[in-house]
PDB file of C-alpha atoms in Angstrom:
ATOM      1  CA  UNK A   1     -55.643  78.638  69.898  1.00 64.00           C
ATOM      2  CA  UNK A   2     -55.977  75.631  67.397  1.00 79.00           C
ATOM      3  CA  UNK A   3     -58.199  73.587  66.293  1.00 82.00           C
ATOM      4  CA  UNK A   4     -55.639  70.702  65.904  1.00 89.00           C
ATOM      5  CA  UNK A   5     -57.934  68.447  68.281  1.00 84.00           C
ATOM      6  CA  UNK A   6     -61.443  69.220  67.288  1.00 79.00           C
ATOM      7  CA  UNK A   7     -59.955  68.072  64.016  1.00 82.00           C
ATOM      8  CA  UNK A   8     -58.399  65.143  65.241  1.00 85.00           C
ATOM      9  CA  UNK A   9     -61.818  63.514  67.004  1.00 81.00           C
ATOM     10  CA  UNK A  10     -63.250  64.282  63.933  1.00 75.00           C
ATOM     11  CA  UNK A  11     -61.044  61.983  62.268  1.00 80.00           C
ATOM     12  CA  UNK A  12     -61.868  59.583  65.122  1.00 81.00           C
ATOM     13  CA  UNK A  13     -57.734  59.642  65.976  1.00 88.00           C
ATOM     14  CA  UNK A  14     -56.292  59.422  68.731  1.00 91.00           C
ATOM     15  CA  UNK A  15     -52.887  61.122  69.936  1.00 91.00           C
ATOM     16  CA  UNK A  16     -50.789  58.213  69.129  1.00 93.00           C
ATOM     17  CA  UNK A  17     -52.523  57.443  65.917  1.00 93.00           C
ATOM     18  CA  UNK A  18     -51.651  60.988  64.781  1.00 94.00           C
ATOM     19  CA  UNK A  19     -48.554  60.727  65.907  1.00 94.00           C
ATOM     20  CA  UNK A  20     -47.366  57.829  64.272  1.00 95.00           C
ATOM     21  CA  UNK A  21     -49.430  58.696  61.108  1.00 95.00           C
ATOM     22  CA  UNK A  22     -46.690  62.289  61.255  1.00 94.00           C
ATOM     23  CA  UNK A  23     -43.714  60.343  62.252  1.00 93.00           C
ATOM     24  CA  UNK A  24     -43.431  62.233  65.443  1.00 93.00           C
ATOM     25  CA  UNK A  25     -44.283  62.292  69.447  1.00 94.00           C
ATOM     26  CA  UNK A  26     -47.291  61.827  71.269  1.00 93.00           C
ATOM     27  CA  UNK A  27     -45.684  64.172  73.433  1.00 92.00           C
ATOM     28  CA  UNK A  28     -44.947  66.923  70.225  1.00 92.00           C
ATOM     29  CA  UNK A  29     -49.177  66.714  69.672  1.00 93.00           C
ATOM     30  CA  UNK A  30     -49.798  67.098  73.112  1.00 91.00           C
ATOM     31  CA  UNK A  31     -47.822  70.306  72.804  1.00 90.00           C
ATOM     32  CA  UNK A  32     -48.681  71.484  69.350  1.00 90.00           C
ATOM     33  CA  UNK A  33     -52.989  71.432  70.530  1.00 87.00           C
ATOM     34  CA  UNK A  34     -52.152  73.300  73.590  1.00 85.00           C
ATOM     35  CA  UNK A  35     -50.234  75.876  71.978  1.00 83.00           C
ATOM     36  CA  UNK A  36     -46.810  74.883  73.848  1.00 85.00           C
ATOM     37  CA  UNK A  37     -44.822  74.612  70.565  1.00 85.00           C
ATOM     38  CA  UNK A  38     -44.726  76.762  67.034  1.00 82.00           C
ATOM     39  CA  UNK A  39     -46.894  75.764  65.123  1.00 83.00           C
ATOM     40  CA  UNK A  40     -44.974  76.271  61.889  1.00 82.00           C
ATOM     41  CA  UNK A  41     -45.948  75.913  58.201  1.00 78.00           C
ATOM     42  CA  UNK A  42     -44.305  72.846  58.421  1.00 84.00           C
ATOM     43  CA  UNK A  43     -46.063  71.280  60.999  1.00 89.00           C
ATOM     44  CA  UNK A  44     -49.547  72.670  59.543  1.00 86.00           C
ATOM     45  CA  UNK A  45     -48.931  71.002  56.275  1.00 87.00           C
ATOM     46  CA  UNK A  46     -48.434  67.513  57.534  1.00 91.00           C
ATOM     47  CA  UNK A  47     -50.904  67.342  60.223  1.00 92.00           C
ATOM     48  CA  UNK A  48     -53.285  68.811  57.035  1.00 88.00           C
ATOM     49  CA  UNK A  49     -52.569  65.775  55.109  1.00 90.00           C
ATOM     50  CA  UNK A  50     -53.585  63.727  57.668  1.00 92.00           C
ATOM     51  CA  UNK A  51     -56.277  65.167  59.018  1.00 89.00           C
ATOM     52  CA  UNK A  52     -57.843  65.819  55.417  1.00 85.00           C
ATOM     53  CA  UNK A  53     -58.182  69.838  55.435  1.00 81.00           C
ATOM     54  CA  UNK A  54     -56.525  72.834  54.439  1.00 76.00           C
ATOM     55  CA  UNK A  55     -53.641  73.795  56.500  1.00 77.00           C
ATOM     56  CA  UNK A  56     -55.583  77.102  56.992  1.00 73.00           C
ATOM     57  CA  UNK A  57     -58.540  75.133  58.755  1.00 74.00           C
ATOM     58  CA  UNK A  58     -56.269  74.484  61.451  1.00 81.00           C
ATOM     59  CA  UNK A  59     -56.310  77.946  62.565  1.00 72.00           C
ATOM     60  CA  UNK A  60     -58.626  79.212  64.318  1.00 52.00           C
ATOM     61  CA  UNK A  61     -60.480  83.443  64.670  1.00 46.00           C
ATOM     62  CA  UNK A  62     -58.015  84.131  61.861  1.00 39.00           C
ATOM     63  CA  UNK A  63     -57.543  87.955  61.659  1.00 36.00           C
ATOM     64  CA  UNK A  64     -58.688  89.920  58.998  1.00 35.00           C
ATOM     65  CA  UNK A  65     -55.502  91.996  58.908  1.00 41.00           C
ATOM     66  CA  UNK A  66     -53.538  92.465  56.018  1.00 46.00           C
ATOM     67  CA  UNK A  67     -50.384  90.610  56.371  1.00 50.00           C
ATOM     68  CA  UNK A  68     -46.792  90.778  55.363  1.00 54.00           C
ATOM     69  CA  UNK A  69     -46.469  88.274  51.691  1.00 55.00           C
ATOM     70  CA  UNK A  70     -45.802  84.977  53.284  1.00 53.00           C
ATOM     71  CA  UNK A  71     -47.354  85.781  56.547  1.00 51.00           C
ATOM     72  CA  UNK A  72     -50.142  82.909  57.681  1.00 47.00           C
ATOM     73  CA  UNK A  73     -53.234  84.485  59.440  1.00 48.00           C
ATOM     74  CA  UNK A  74     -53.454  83.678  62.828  1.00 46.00           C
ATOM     75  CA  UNK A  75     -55.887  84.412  65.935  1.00 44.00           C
ATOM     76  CA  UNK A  76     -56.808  88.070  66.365  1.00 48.00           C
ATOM     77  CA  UNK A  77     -53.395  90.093  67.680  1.00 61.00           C
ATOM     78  CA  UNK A  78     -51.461  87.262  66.667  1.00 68.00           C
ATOM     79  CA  UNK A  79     -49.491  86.169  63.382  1.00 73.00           C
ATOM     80  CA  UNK A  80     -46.891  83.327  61.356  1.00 73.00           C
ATOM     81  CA  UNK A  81     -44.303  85.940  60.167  1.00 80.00           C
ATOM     82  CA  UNK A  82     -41.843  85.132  57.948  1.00 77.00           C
ATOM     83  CA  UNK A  83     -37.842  85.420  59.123  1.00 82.00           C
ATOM     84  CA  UNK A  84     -36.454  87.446  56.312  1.00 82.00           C
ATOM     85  CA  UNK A  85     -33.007  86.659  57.671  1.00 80.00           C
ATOM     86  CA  UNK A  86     -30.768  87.737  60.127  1.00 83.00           C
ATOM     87  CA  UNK A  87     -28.876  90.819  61.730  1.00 84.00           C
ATOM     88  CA  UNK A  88     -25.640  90.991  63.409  1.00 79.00           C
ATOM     89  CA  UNK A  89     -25.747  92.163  67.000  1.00 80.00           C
ATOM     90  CA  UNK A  90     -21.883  92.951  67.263  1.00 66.00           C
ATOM     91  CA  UNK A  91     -20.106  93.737  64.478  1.00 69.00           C
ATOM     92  CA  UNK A  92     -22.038  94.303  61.170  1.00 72.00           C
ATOM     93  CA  UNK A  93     -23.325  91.588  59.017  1.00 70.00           C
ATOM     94  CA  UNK A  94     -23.006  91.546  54.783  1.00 68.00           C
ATOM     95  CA  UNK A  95     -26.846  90.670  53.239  1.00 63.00           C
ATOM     96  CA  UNK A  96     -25.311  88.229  51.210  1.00 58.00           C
ATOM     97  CA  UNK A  97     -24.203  85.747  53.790  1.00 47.00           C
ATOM     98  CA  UNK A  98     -27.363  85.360  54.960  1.00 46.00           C
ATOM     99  CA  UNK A  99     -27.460  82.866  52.479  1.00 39.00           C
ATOM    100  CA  UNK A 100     -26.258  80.427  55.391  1.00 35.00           C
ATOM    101  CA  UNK A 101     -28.509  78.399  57.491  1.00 39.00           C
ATOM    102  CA  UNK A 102     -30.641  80.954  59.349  1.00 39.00           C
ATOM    103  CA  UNK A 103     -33.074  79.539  60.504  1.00 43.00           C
ATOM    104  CA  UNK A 104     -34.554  75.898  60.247  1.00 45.00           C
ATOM    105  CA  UNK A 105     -38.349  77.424  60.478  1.00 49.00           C
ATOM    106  CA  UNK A 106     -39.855  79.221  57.830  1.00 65.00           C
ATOM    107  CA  UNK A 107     -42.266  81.428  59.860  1.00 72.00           C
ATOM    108  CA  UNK A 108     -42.865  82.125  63.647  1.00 75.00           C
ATOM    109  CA  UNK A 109     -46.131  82.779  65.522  1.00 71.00           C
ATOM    110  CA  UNK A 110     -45.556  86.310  67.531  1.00 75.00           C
ATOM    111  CA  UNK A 111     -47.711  89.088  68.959  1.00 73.00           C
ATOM    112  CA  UNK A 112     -48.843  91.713  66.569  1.00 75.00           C
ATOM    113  CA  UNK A 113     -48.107  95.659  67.805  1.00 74.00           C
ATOM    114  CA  UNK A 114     -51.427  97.390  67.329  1.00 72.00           C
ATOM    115  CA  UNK A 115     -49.503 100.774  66.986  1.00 79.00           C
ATOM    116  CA  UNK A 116     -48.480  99.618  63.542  1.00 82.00           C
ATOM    117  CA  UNK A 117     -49.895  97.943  60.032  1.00 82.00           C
ATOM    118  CA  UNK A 118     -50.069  94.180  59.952  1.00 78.00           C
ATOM    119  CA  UNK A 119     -48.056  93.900  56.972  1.00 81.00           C
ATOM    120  CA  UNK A 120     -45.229  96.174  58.166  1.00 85.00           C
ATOM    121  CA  UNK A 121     -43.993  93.606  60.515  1.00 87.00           C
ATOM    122  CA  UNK A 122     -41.310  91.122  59.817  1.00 87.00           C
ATOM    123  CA  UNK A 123     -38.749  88.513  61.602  1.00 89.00           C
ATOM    124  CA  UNK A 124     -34.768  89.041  61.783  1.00 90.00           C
ATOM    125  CA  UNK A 125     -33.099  85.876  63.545  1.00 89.00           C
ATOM    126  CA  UNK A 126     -30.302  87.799  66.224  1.00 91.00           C
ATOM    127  CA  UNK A 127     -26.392  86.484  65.499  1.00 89.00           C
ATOM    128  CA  UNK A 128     -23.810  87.530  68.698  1.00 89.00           C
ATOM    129  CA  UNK A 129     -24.073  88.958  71.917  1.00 90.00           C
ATOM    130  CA  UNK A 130     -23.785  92.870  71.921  1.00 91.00           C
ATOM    131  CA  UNK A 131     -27.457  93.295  72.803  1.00 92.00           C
ATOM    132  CA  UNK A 132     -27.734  90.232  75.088  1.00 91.00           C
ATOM    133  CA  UNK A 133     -28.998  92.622  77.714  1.00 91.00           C
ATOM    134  CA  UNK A 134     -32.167  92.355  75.404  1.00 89.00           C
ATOM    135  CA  UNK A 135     -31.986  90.014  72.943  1.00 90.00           C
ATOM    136  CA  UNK A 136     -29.814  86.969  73.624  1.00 90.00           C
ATOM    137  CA  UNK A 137     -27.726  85.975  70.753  1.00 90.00           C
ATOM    138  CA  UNK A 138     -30.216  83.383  68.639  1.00 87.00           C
ATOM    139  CA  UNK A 139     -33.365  85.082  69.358  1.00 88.00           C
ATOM    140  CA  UNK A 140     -35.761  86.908  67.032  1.00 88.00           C
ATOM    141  CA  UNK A 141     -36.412  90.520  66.455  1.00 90.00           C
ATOM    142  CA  UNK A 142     -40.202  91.485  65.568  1.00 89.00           C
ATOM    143  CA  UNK A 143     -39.263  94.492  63.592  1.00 90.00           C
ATOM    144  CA  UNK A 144     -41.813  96.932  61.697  1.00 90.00           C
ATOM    145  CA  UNK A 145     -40.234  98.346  58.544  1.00 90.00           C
ATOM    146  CA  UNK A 146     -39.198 101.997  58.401  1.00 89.00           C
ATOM    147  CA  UNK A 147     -41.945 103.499  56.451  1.00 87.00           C
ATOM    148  CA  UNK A 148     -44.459 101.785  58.442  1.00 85.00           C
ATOM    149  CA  UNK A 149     -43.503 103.943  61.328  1.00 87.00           C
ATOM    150  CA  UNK A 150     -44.136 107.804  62.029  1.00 78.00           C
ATOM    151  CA  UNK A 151     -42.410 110.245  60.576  1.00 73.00           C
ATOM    152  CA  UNK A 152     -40.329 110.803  63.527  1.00 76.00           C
ATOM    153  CA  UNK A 153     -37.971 107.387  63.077  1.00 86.00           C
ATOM    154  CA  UNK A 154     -35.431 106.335  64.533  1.00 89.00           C
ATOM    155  CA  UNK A 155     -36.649 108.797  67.611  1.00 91.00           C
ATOM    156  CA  UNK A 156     -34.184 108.863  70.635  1.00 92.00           C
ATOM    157  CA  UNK A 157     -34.141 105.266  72.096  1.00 92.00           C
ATOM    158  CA  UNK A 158     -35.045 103.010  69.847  1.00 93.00           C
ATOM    159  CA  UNK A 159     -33.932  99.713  68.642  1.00 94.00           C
ATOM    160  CA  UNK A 160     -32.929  99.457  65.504  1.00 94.00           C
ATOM    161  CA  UNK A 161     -32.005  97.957  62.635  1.00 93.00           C
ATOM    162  CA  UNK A 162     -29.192  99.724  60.452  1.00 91.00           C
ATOM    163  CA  UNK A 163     -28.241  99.196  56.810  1.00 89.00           C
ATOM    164  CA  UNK A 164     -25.018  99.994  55.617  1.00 85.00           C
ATOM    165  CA  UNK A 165     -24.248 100.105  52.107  1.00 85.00           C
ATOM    166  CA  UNK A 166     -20.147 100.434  50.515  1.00 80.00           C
ATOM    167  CA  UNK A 167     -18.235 100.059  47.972  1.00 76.00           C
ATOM    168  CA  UNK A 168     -20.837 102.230  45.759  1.00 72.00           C
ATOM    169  CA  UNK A 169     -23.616 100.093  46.470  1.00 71.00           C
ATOM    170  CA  UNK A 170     -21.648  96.454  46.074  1.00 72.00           C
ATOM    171  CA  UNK A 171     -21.611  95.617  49.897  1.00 81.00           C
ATOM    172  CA  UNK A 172     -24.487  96.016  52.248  1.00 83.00           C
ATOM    173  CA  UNK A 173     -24.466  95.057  55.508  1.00 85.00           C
ATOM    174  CA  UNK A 174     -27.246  94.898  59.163  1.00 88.00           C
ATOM    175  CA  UNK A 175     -26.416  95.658  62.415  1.00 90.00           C
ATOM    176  CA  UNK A 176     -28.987  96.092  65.520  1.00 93.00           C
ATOM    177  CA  UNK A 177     -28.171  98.618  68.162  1.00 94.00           C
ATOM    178  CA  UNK A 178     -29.860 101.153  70.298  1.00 95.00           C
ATOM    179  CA  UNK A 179     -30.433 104.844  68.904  1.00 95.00           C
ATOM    180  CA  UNK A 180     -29.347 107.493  71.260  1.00 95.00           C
ATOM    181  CA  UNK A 181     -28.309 111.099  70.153  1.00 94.00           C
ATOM    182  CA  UNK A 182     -25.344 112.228  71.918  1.00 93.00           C
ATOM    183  CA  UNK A 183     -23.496 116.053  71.579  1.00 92.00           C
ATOM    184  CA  UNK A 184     -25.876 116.480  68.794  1.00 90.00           C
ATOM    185  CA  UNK A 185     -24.063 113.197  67.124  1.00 91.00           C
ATOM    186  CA  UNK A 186     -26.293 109.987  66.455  1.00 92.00           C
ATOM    187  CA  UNK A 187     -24.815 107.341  67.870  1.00 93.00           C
ATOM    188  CA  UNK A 188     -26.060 103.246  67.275  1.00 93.00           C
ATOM    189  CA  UNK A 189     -25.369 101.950  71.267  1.00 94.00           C
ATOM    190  CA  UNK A 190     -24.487  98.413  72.322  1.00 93.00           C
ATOM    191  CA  UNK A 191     -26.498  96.787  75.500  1.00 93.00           C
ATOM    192  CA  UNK A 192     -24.257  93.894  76.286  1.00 92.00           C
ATOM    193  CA  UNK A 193     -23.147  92.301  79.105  1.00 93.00           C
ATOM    194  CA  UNK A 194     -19.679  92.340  77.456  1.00 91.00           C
ATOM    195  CA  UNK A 195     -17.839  95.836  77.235  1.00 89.00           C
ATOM    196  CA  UNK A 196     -16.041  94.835  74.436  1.00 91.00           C
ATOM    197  CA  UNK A 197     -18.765  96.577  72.382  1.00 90.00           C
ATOM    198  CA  UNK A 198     -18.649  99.928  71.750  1.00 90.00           C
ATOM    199  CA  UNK A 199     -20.887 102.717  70.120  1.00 91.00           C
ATOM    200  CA  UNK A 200     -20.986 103.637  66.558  1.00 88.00           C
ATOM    201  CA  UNK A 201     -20.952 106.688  65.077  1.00 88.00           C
ATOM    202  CA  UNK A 202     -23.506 106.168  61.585  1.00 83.00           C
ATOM    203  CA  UNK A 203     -21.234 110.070  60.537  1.00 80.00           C
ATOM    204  CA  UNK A 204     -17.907 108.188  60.557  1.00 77.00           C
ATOM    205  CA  UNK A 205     -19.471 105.601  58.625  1.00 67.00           C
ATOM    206  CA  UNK A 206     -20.364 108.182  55.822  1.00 68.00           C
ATOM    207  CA  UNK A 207     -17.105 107.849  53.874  1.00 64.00           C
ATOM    208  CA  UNK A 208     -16.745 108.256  50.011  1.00 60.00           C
ATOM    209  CA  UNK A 209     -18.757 105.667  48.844  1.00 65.00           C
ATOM    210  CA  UNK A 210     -20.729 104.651  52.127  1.00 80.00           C
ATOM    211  CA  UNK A 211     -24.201 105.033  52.974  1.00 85.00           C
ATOM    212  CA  UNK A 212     -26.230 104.543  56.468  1.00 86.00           C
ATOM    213  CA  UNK A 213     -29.924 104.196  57.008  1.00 88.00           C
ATOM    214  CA  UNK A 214     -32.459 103.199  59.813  1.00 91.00           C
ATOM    215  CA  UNK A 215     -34.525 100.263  57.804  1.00 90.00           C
ATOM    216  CA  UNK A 216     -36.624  98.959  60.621  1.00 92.00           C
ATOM    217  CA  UNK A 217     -37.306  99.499  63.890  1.00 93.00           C
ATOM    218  CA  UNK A 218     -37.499  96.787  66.440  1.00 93.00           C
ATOM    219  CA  UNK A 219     -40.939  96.226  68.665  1.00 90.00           C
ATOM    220  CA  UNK A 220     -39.969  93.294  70.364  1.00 87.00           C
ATOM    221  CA  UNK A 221     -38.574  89.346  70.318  1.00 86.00           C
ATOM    222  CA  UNK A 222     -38.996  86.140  70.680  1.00 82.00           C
ATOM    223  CA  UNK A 223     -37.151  83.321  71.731  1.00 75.00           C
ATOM    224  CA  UNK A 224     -38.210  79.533  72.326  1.00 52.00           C
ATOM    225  CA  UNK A 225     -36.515  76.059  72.917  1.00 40.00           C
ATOM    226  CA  UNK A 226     -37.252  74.380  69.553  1.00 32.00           C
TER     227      UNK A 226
END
C-alpha cells in the first residue's frame, strides 16, 4: 500500500522516533503504514523530510495512468485526486463562495473507474442533505468530467453535477441531483431522507439570461473520519 515502514527501518526508526520527529501519534503512523488513514500530500511531505526521500518514494506500484494536474500517482486502480471544491446538494451553490474553507486536505486517495480516463476524474466535497440517501452531507463525490464520458451524457439515472450560469454569465452556480426524464421533461431529482426537497426542472431554469448544463457526472464517493 506504502512503503512508509520499509522506509522507516531503513532509517533505523522506530514508531515513536518518527512520531515525535513529525510532531504527531504513534498511533497516526501505525495507521498511516497500514493504510487506515489518507495519506495526504501533507502527510507525504513531512514524513519525506524525515525519512530523507522524495515524497513520491513513499508510494508504492505507482500507475502509469495519466492523471488529472495535481493528481499524485498512486497504486494501480488507485489515485490522490485533487478536491476542486464543492457542490450544493439542496439548493444551488454560487462558484465563487467556494472560496470558503472546503476542505482542510488538498487531495484524497479514491478508487479509479476503469470505464473512464485517469485524468477525467476529479473531487467535489458534498454541502447539505438532499442526497443523504447517497451521499451524506460532508462527503466526497468522485466525479468524471462531462467530455470524458460517452456521448450519451447525462443518460437516464445518473448523478450529476449541474452548472447554472445567470445574470449573462456573472453568476454561476453547482448543484448535484439525480437525472431522470419525466413526460419527455428532464428533471434533476432529490434522494433525501427529507421531503422538503423537491425536483427541478433544468427548462424553467432557462430564463432570459440563464443557462443549464450537465458538467460532470458522478461515479461514486467517499467519506472518512479524519
Amino acid at each position: 500500500m506504502n512503503n512508509i515502514k520499509e522506509l522507516r527501518l531503513l532509517k533505523k526508526l522506530s514508531v515513536q522516533n518518527l512520531a515525535d520527529k513529525i510532531d504527531t501519534t504513534v498511533r497516526q503512523i501505525y495507521r498511516l503504514e497500514k493504510g487506515e488513514r489518507n495519506l495526504t500530500q501533507d502527510w507525504m511531505v513531512r514524513l519525506a523530510k524525515v525519512l530523507e526521500c522524495e515524497p513520491a518514494d513513499i508510494i508504492s506500484d505507482a500507475t502509469t495512468n495519466i492523471l488529472p494536474e495535481g493528481a499524485i500517482p498512486m497504486p494501480s486502480g488507485f489515485a490522490l485526486l485533487p478536491v476542486l471544491g464543492a457542490v450544493q446538494a439542496g439548493t444551488w451553490l454560487e462558484v465563487d463562495d467556494q472560496q470558503v474553507e472546503v476542505c482542510d486536505l488538498e487531495h484524497i486517495k479514491v478508487p479509479l473507474v476503469a470505464d473512464y480516463s485517469a485524468d477525467k476524474h476529479f473531487l467535489l466535497k458534498v454541502i447539505g442533505d438532499s442526497m443523504n440517501k447517497k451521499i451524506p452531507n460532508g462527503y466526497y463525490a468522485i466525479c468524471v468530467c462531462a467530455d470524458g464520458v460517452n456521448n450519451g451524457f447525462p443518460s437516464v439515472g445518473n448523478m450529476v453535477v449541474v452548472e447554472r450560469t445567470r445574470f449573462n454569465g456573472s453568476m454561476k452556480e453547482v448543484t448535484i441531483k439525480r437525472f431522470k426524464v419525466v413526460d419527455g421533461r428532464d428533471v434533476l431529482i432529490p434522494e433525501s431522507y427529507d421531503d422538503k426537497y423537491k425536483p427541478i426542472y433544468p427548462d424553467q431554469e432557462k430564463d432570459e439570461g440563464t443557462e443549464v448544463k450537465f458538467v460532470a457526472k458522478v461515479v461514486g464517493t467517499i467519506g472518512f473520519d479524519l
